[in-house]
One Martini backbone bead per residue (centre of mass of N, CA, C, O) as a GRO file, in nm:
protein
  266
    1MET     BB    1   0.125  -6.448  16.357
    2ASP     BB    2   0.421  -6.603  16.248
    3LYS     BB    3   0.709  -6.433  16.093
    4ALA     BB    4   0.940  -6.546  16.221
    5ARG     BB    5   1.227  -6.749  16.253
    6GLY     BB    6   1.186  -6.752  16.569
    7ALA     BB    7   1.171  -6.699  16.867
    8ALA     BB    8   3.279  -5.959  17.500
    9GLY     BB    9   3.581  -6.043  17.472
   10PRO     BB   10   3.882  -6.138  17.505
   11SER     BB   11   4.108  -6.171  17.246
   12GLY     BB   12   4.277  -6.411  17.415
   13ALA     BB   13   4.079  -6.623  17.439
   14LYS     BB   14   4.075  -6.962  17.572
   15GLY     BB   15   3.927  -7.252  17.539
   16PRO     BB   16   3.645  -7.485  17.582
   17SER     BB   17   3.477  -7.333  17.837
   18ALA     BB   18   3.326  -7.124  17.656
   19GLY     BB   19   3.022  -7.028  17.700
   20PRO     BB   20   2.746  -6.834  17.621
   21ASP     BB   21   2.782  -6.681  17.921
   22ASP     BB   22   3.060  -6.603  17.839
   23PRO     BB   23   3.258  -6.331  17.765
   24ALA     BB   24   3.451  -6.530  17.576
   25PHE     BB   25   3.279  -6.653  17.350
   26PRO     BB   26   3.340  -6.483  17.094
   27ALA     BB   27   3.657  -6.514  17.102
   28HIS     BB   28   3.642  -6.829  17.083
   29ARG     BB   29   3.440  -6.883  16.831
   30ALA     BB   30   3.478  -6.697  16.582
   31PRO     BB   31   3.769  -6.796  16.468
   32ARG     BB   32   3.644  -7.104  16.411
   33CYS     BB   33   3.492  -7.003  16.173
   34ARG     BB   34   3.451  -7.100  15.814
   35THR     BB   35   3.157  -6.981  15.796
   36LEU     BB   36   2.874  -6.794  15.798
   37ASP     BB   37   2.685  -7.010  15.903
   38ALA     BB   38   2.855  -7.081  16.150
   39LEU     BB   39   2.857  -6.801  16.272
   40ASP     BB   40   2.551  -6.756  16.302
   41ALA     BB   41   2.508  -7.002  16.492
   42GLN     BB   42   2.677  -6.868  16.724
   43VAL     BB   43   2.551  -6.592  16.764
   44ILE     BB   44   2.256  -6.699  16.859
   45ARG     BB   45   2.389  -6.819  17.139
   46CYS     BB   46   2.458  -6.561  17.273
   47ARG     BB   47   2.527  -6.451  17.648
   48ALA     BB   48   2.765  -6.235  17.730
   49CYS     BB   49   2.542  -5.991  17.789
   50PRO     BB   50   2.330  -5.940  18.041
   51ARG     BB   51   2.180  -5.677  17.964
   52LEU     BB   52   2.099  -5.764  17.674
   53VAL     BB   53   1.951  -6.022  17.743
   54ALA     BB   54   1.734  -5.898  17.927
   55TRP     BB   55   1.617  -5.698  17.717
   56ARG     BB   56   1.545  -5.879  17.474
   57GLU     BB   57   1.355  -6.068  17.647
   58GLU     BB   58   1.159  -5.859  17.753
   59VAL     BB   59   1.059  -5.758  17.479
   60ALA     BB   60   0.963  -6.043  17.377
   61ALA     BB   61   0.744  -6.067  17.609
   62THR     BB   62   0.587  -5.783  17.598
   63LYS     BB   63   0.588  -5.615  17.364
   64ARG     BB   64   0.402  -5.466  17.114
   65ALA     BB   65   0.087  -5.403  17.036
   66ALA     BB   66   0.129  -5.426  16.717
   67PHE     BB   67   0.291  -5.728  16.797
   68ARG     BB   68   0.121  -5.946  16.971
   69ASP     BB   69   0.122  -6.191  16.737
   70TRP     BB   70   0.414  -6.225  16.781
   71GLU     BB   71   0.716  -6.408  16.763
   72TYR     BB   72   0.989  -6.332  16.900
   73TRP     BB   73   1.316  -6.377  16.869
   74GLY     BB   74   1.518  -6.277  17.120
   75ARG     BB   75   1.807  -6.261  16.981
   76PRO     BB   76   2.064  -6.265  16.816
   77VAL     BB   77   2.155  -6.093  16.516
   78PRO     BB   78   2.248  -6.174  16.224
   79GLY     BB   79   2.362  -6.155  15.941
   80PHE     BB   80   2.288  -6.031  15.593
   81GLY     BB   81   2.379  -6.219  15.319
   82PRO     BB   82   2.609  -6.300  15.104
   83ALA     BB   83   2.925  -6.462  15.101
   84ASP     BB   84   3.013  -6.285  14.818
   85ALA     BB   85   3.031  -6.008  14.911
   86SER     BB   86   3.153  -5.669  14.815
   87LEU     BB   87   2.937  -5.540  15.020
   88ALA     BB   88   2.925  -5.364  15.325
   89VAL     BB   89   2.692  -5.302  15.602
   90VAL     BB   90   2.733  -5.089  15.888
   91GLY     BB   91   2.589  -5.043  16.187
   92LEU     BB   92   2.478  -5.103  16.514
   93ALA     BB   93   2.180  -5.237  16.596
   94PRO     BB   94   1.917  -5.382  16.685
   95ALA     BB   95   1.588  -5.348  16.715
   96ALA     BB   96   1.357  -5.421  16.944
   97HIS     BB   97   1.103  -5.417  16.707
   98GLY     BB   98   1.275  -5.543  16.483
   99GLY     BB   99   1.516  -5.758  16.476
  100ASN     BB  100   1.414  -5.878  16.755
  101ARG     BB  101   1.153  -5.983  16.603
  102THR     BB  102   1.251  -6.110  16.311
  103GLY     BB  103   1.576  -6.199  16.282
  104ARG     BB  104   1.655  -5.944  16.090
  105MET     BB  105   1.843  -5.719  15.965
  106PHE     BB  106   1.666  -5.419  15.931
  107THR     BB  107   1.383  -5.535  16.013
  108GLY     BB  108   1.073  -5.370  16.097
  109ASP     BB  109   1.164  -5.063  16.051
  110ALA     BB  110   1.228  -4.744  15.956
  111SER     BB  111   1.525  -4.786  15.881
  112GLY     BB  112   1.477  -5.026  15.691
  113ASP     BB  113   1.290  -4.891  15.491
  114PHE     BB  114   1.504  -4.687  15.395
  115LEU     BB  115   1.730  -4.879  15.315
  116PHE     BB  116   1.577  -5.068  15.107
  117ALA     BB  117   1.492  -4.846  14.915
  118ALA     BB  118   1.783  -4.774  14.832
  119LEU     BB  119   1.883  -5.053  14.740
  120HIS     BB  120   1.664  -5.089  14.521
  121ALA     BB  121   1.730  -4.833  14.351
  122VAL     BB  122   2.029  -4.972  14.282
  123GLY     BB  123   1.993  -5.306  14.275
  124LEU     BB  124   2.059  -5.455  14.576
  125ALA     BB  125   1.747  -5.522  14.592
  126SER     BB  126   1.450  -5.700  14.520
  127GLN     BB  127   1.316  -5.500  14.736
  128ALA     BB  128   1.174  -5.221  14.924
  129GLU     BB  129   1.072  -5.435  15.136
  130ALA     BB  130   1.103  -5.536  15.500
  131THR     BB  131   0.916  -5.745  15.731
  132HIS     BB  132   1.033  -6.047  15.703
  133ALA     BB  133   1.213  -6.347  15.669
  134GLY     BB  134   0.972  -6.453  15.443
  135ASP     BB  135   0.952  -6.212  15.200
  136GLY     BB  136   1.192  -6.260  14.960
  137LEU     BB  137   1.438  -6.117  15.020
  138GLU     BB  138   1.726  -6.000  14.826
  139LEU     BB  139   2.069  -5.971  14.809
  140ARG     BB  140   2.317  -5.794  14.593
  141GLY     BB  141   2.635  -5.804  14.708
  142VAL     BB  142   2.519  -5.782  15.015
  143ARG     BB  143   2.613  -5.716  15.363
  144LEU     BB  144   2.473  -5.720  15.682
  145ALA     BB  145   2.603  -5.547  15.970
  146ALA     BB  146   2.726  -5.549  16.325
  147PRO     BB  147   2.875  -5.465  16.630
  148VAL     BB  148   2.583  -5.537  16.750
  149HIS     BB  149   2.345  -5.819  16.805
  150CYS     BB  150   2.185  -5.667  17.027
  151ALA     BB  151   1.937  -5.513  17.175
  152PRO     BB  152   1.953  -5.197  17.314
  153PRO     BB  153   1.904  -4.976  17.535
  154ASP     BB  154   1.837  -4.687  17.371
  155ASN     BB  155   2.049  -4.762  17.146
  156LYS     BB  156   2.298  -4.816  17.384
  157PRO     BB  157   2.583  -4.937  17.390
  158THR     BB  158   2.848  -5.032  17.547
  159PRO     BB  159   3.180  -5.056  17.525
  160GLN     BB  160   3.190  -5.344  17.635
  161GLU     BB  161   2.979  -5.466  17.442
  162ARG     BB  162   3.128  -5.397  17.185
  163ASP     BB  163   3.391  -5.560  17.255
  164THR     BB  164   3.260  -5.837  17.298
  165CYS     BB  165   3.132  -5.840  16.992
  166ARG     BB  166   3.373  -5.798  16.788
  167PRO     BB  167   3.451  -6.092  16.686
  168TRP     BB  168   3.214  -6.124  16.492
  169LEU     BB  169   3.291  -5.899  16.292
  170ALA     BB  170   3.576  -5.995  16.230
  171ALA     BB  171   3.490  -6.270  16.111
  172GLU     BB  172   3.301  -6.167  15.890
  173LEU     BB  173   3.518  -6.003  15.733
  174GLU     BB  174   3.715  -6.234  15.689
  175LEU     BB  175   3.512  -6.410  15.518
  176LEU     BB  176   3.472  -6.167  15.301
  177SER     BB  177   3.766  -6.069  15.200
  178PRO     BB  178   3.815  -6.191  14.913
  179GLY     BB  179   3.562  -5.981  14.793
  180LEU     BB  180   3.603  -5.727  14.950
  181ARG     BB  181   3.568  -5.357  14.868
  182THR     BB  182   3.323  -5.239  15.053
  183VAL     BB  183   3.218  -4.994  15.313
  184VAL     BB  184   2.922  -4.903  15.477
  185VAL     BB  185   2.876  -4.653  15.730
  186LEU     BB  186   2.624  -4.617  15.987
  187GLY     BB  187   2.763  -4.406  16.164
  188ALA     BB  188   2.976  -4.338  16.431
  189PHE     BB  189   2.970  -4.601  16.586
  190GLY     BB  190   3.050  -4.790  16.353
  191TRP     BB  191   3.314  -4.648  16.283
  192GLN     BB  192   3.459  -4.686  16.561
  193ALA     BB  193   3.421  -5.003  16.565
  194LEU     BB  194   3.560  -5.080  16.283
  195LEU     BB  195   3.859  -4.987  16.260
  196PRO     BB  196   3.997  -5.200  16.448
  197VAL     BB  197   3.904  -5.442  16.279
  198LEU     BB  198   4.048  -5.372  16.013
  199GLY     BB  199   4.332  -5.369  16.128
  200ALA     BB  200   4.320  -5.676  16.223
  201ALA     BB  201   4.226  -5.788  15.918
  202GLY     BB  202   4.449  -5.632  15.701
  203TRP     BB  203   4.427  -5.316  15.723
  204GLN     BB  204   4.529  -4.983  15.674
  205VAL     BB  205   4.506  -4.749  15.927
  206PRO     BB  206   4.517  -4.440  15.967
  207ARG     BB  207   4.731  -4.184  16.120
  208PRO     BB  208   4.501  -4.061  16.210
  209ARG     BB  209   4.196  -4.139  16.233
  210PRO     BB  210   3.933  -4.120  16.056
  211LYS     BB  211   3.658  -3.926  16.033
  212PHE     BB  212   3.338  -3.896  16.058
  213GLY     BB  213   3.117  -3.864  15.764
  214HIS     BB  214   2.922  -3.758  15.529
  215GLY     BB  215   3.093  -3.880  15.239
  216VAL     BB  216   3.323  -4.021  15.338
  217GLN     BB  217   3.645  -4.127  15.194
  218VAL     BB  218   3.836  -4.436  15.230
  219THR     BB  219   4.148  -4.594  15.154
  220LEU     BB  220   4.259  -4.920  15.228
  221ALA     BB  221   4.532  -5.083  15.261
  222ALA     BB  222   4.689  -5.370  15.240
  223SER     BB  223   4.902  -5.583  15.441
  224ASP     BB  224   4.868  -5.790  15.205
  225GLU     BB  225   4.842  -6.006  14.912
  226GLY     BB  226   4.546  -6.144  14.980
  227ARG     BB  227   4.439  -5.845  14.930
  228GLY     BB  228   4.270  -5.563  14.877
  229PRO     BB  229   4.146  -5.278  14.880
  230LEU     BB  230   3.945  -5.056  15.094
  231HIS     BB  231   3.633  -4.903  15.088
  232LEU     BB  232   3.529  -4.618  15.284
  233LEU     BB  233   3.191  -4.517  15.383
  234GLY     BB  234   3.011  -4.248  15.494
  235CYS     BB  235   2.688  -4.248  15.681
  236TYR     BB  236   2.409  -4.169  15.781
  237HIS     BB  237   2.179  -4.277  15.982
  238PRO     BB  238   1.845  -4.418  15.930
  239SER     BB  239   1.705  -4.264  16.139
  240ARG     BB  240   1.431  -4.103  16.235
  241ARG     BB  241   1.570  -3.839  16.302
  242ASN     BB  242   1.726  -3.800  16.031
  243THR     BB  243   1.476  -3.834  15.832
  244SER     BB  244   1.268  -3.624  15.961
  245THR     BB  245   1.483  -3.371  15.936
  246GLY     BB  246   1.675  -3.415  15.665
  247ARG     BB  247   1.967  -3.509  15.709
  248LEU     BB  248   1.843  -3.771  15.566
  249THR     BB  249   1.792  -3.868  15.247
  250LEU     BB  250   1.717  -4.074  14.996
  251ASP     BB  251   1.911  -3.948  14.791
  252MET     BB  252   2.163  -3.966  14.970
  253LEU     BB  253   2.161  -4.276  15.003
  254VAL     BB  254   2.166  -4.351  14.707
  255GLU     BB  255   2.436  -4.215  14.643
  256VAL     BB  256   2.610  -4.393  14.823
  257PHE     BB  257   2.528  -4.670  14.688
  258ARG     BB  258   2.618  -4.602  14.404
  259GLU     BB  259   2.917  -4.571  14.478
  260ALA     BB  260   2.953  -4.848  14.612
  261ALA     BB  261   2.881  -5.015  14.365
  262ARG     BB  262   3.109  -4.913  14.185
  263LEU     BB  263   3.348  -4.999  14.376
  264SER     BB  264   3.231  -5.315  14.378
  265GLY     BB  265   3.116  -5.406  14.089
  266LEU     BB  266   2.770  -5.385  14.076
   0.00000   0.00000   0.00000
């Protein structure tokens, strides 16, 4: 039963020779994408981080017993959501047996179950469950993104892998920027990875940089007249550890998204 969709480098990298295996591939390809569809098509080709490539493909081959009948996606997982989204949600990376299996961000694991239940409660998702890429789920004004597009061992990308993958996130936010009004950041890793991207994308990041915390709100002024201010909201990541211990409850997550929806005009 195959329910799946299918089976970072120096910022100044230039030249047409950067292939998918080249660490410069994201920095070379991402800025040249003019639509989110074009960006997603390049993201899924990327093989720039050898450790992540080896891990995602090993997991896809060995599988988990509960999913032995699945054909795992086993590639980088692109963002998910409409191109005119006014709200972006930035997480960490796909889960080995979640997004790496289904090919869709935040789908198929406990974190995704928690996230989509909250989005649905606020009216930002068409359904409360997200099991596979063909399940009919639609997001309303929301785009899911991540600083790292491949499932990392132990859910811990290295700083180098984060930086190599950064051009994809920068390009995604740039393409969303005409209508983007709010970003909800799930966890400290996403917060730390996102701030430099926002600074480079045309928003003024305060110095010292604001610290992550659940419920933290920061408004970033635009650096030019081509875009408006951006509201940044911190939220604990809906990891199993956080939700099972009560550090993050569904009511807390719903409250964050209700405020984000208000700020985004959704």
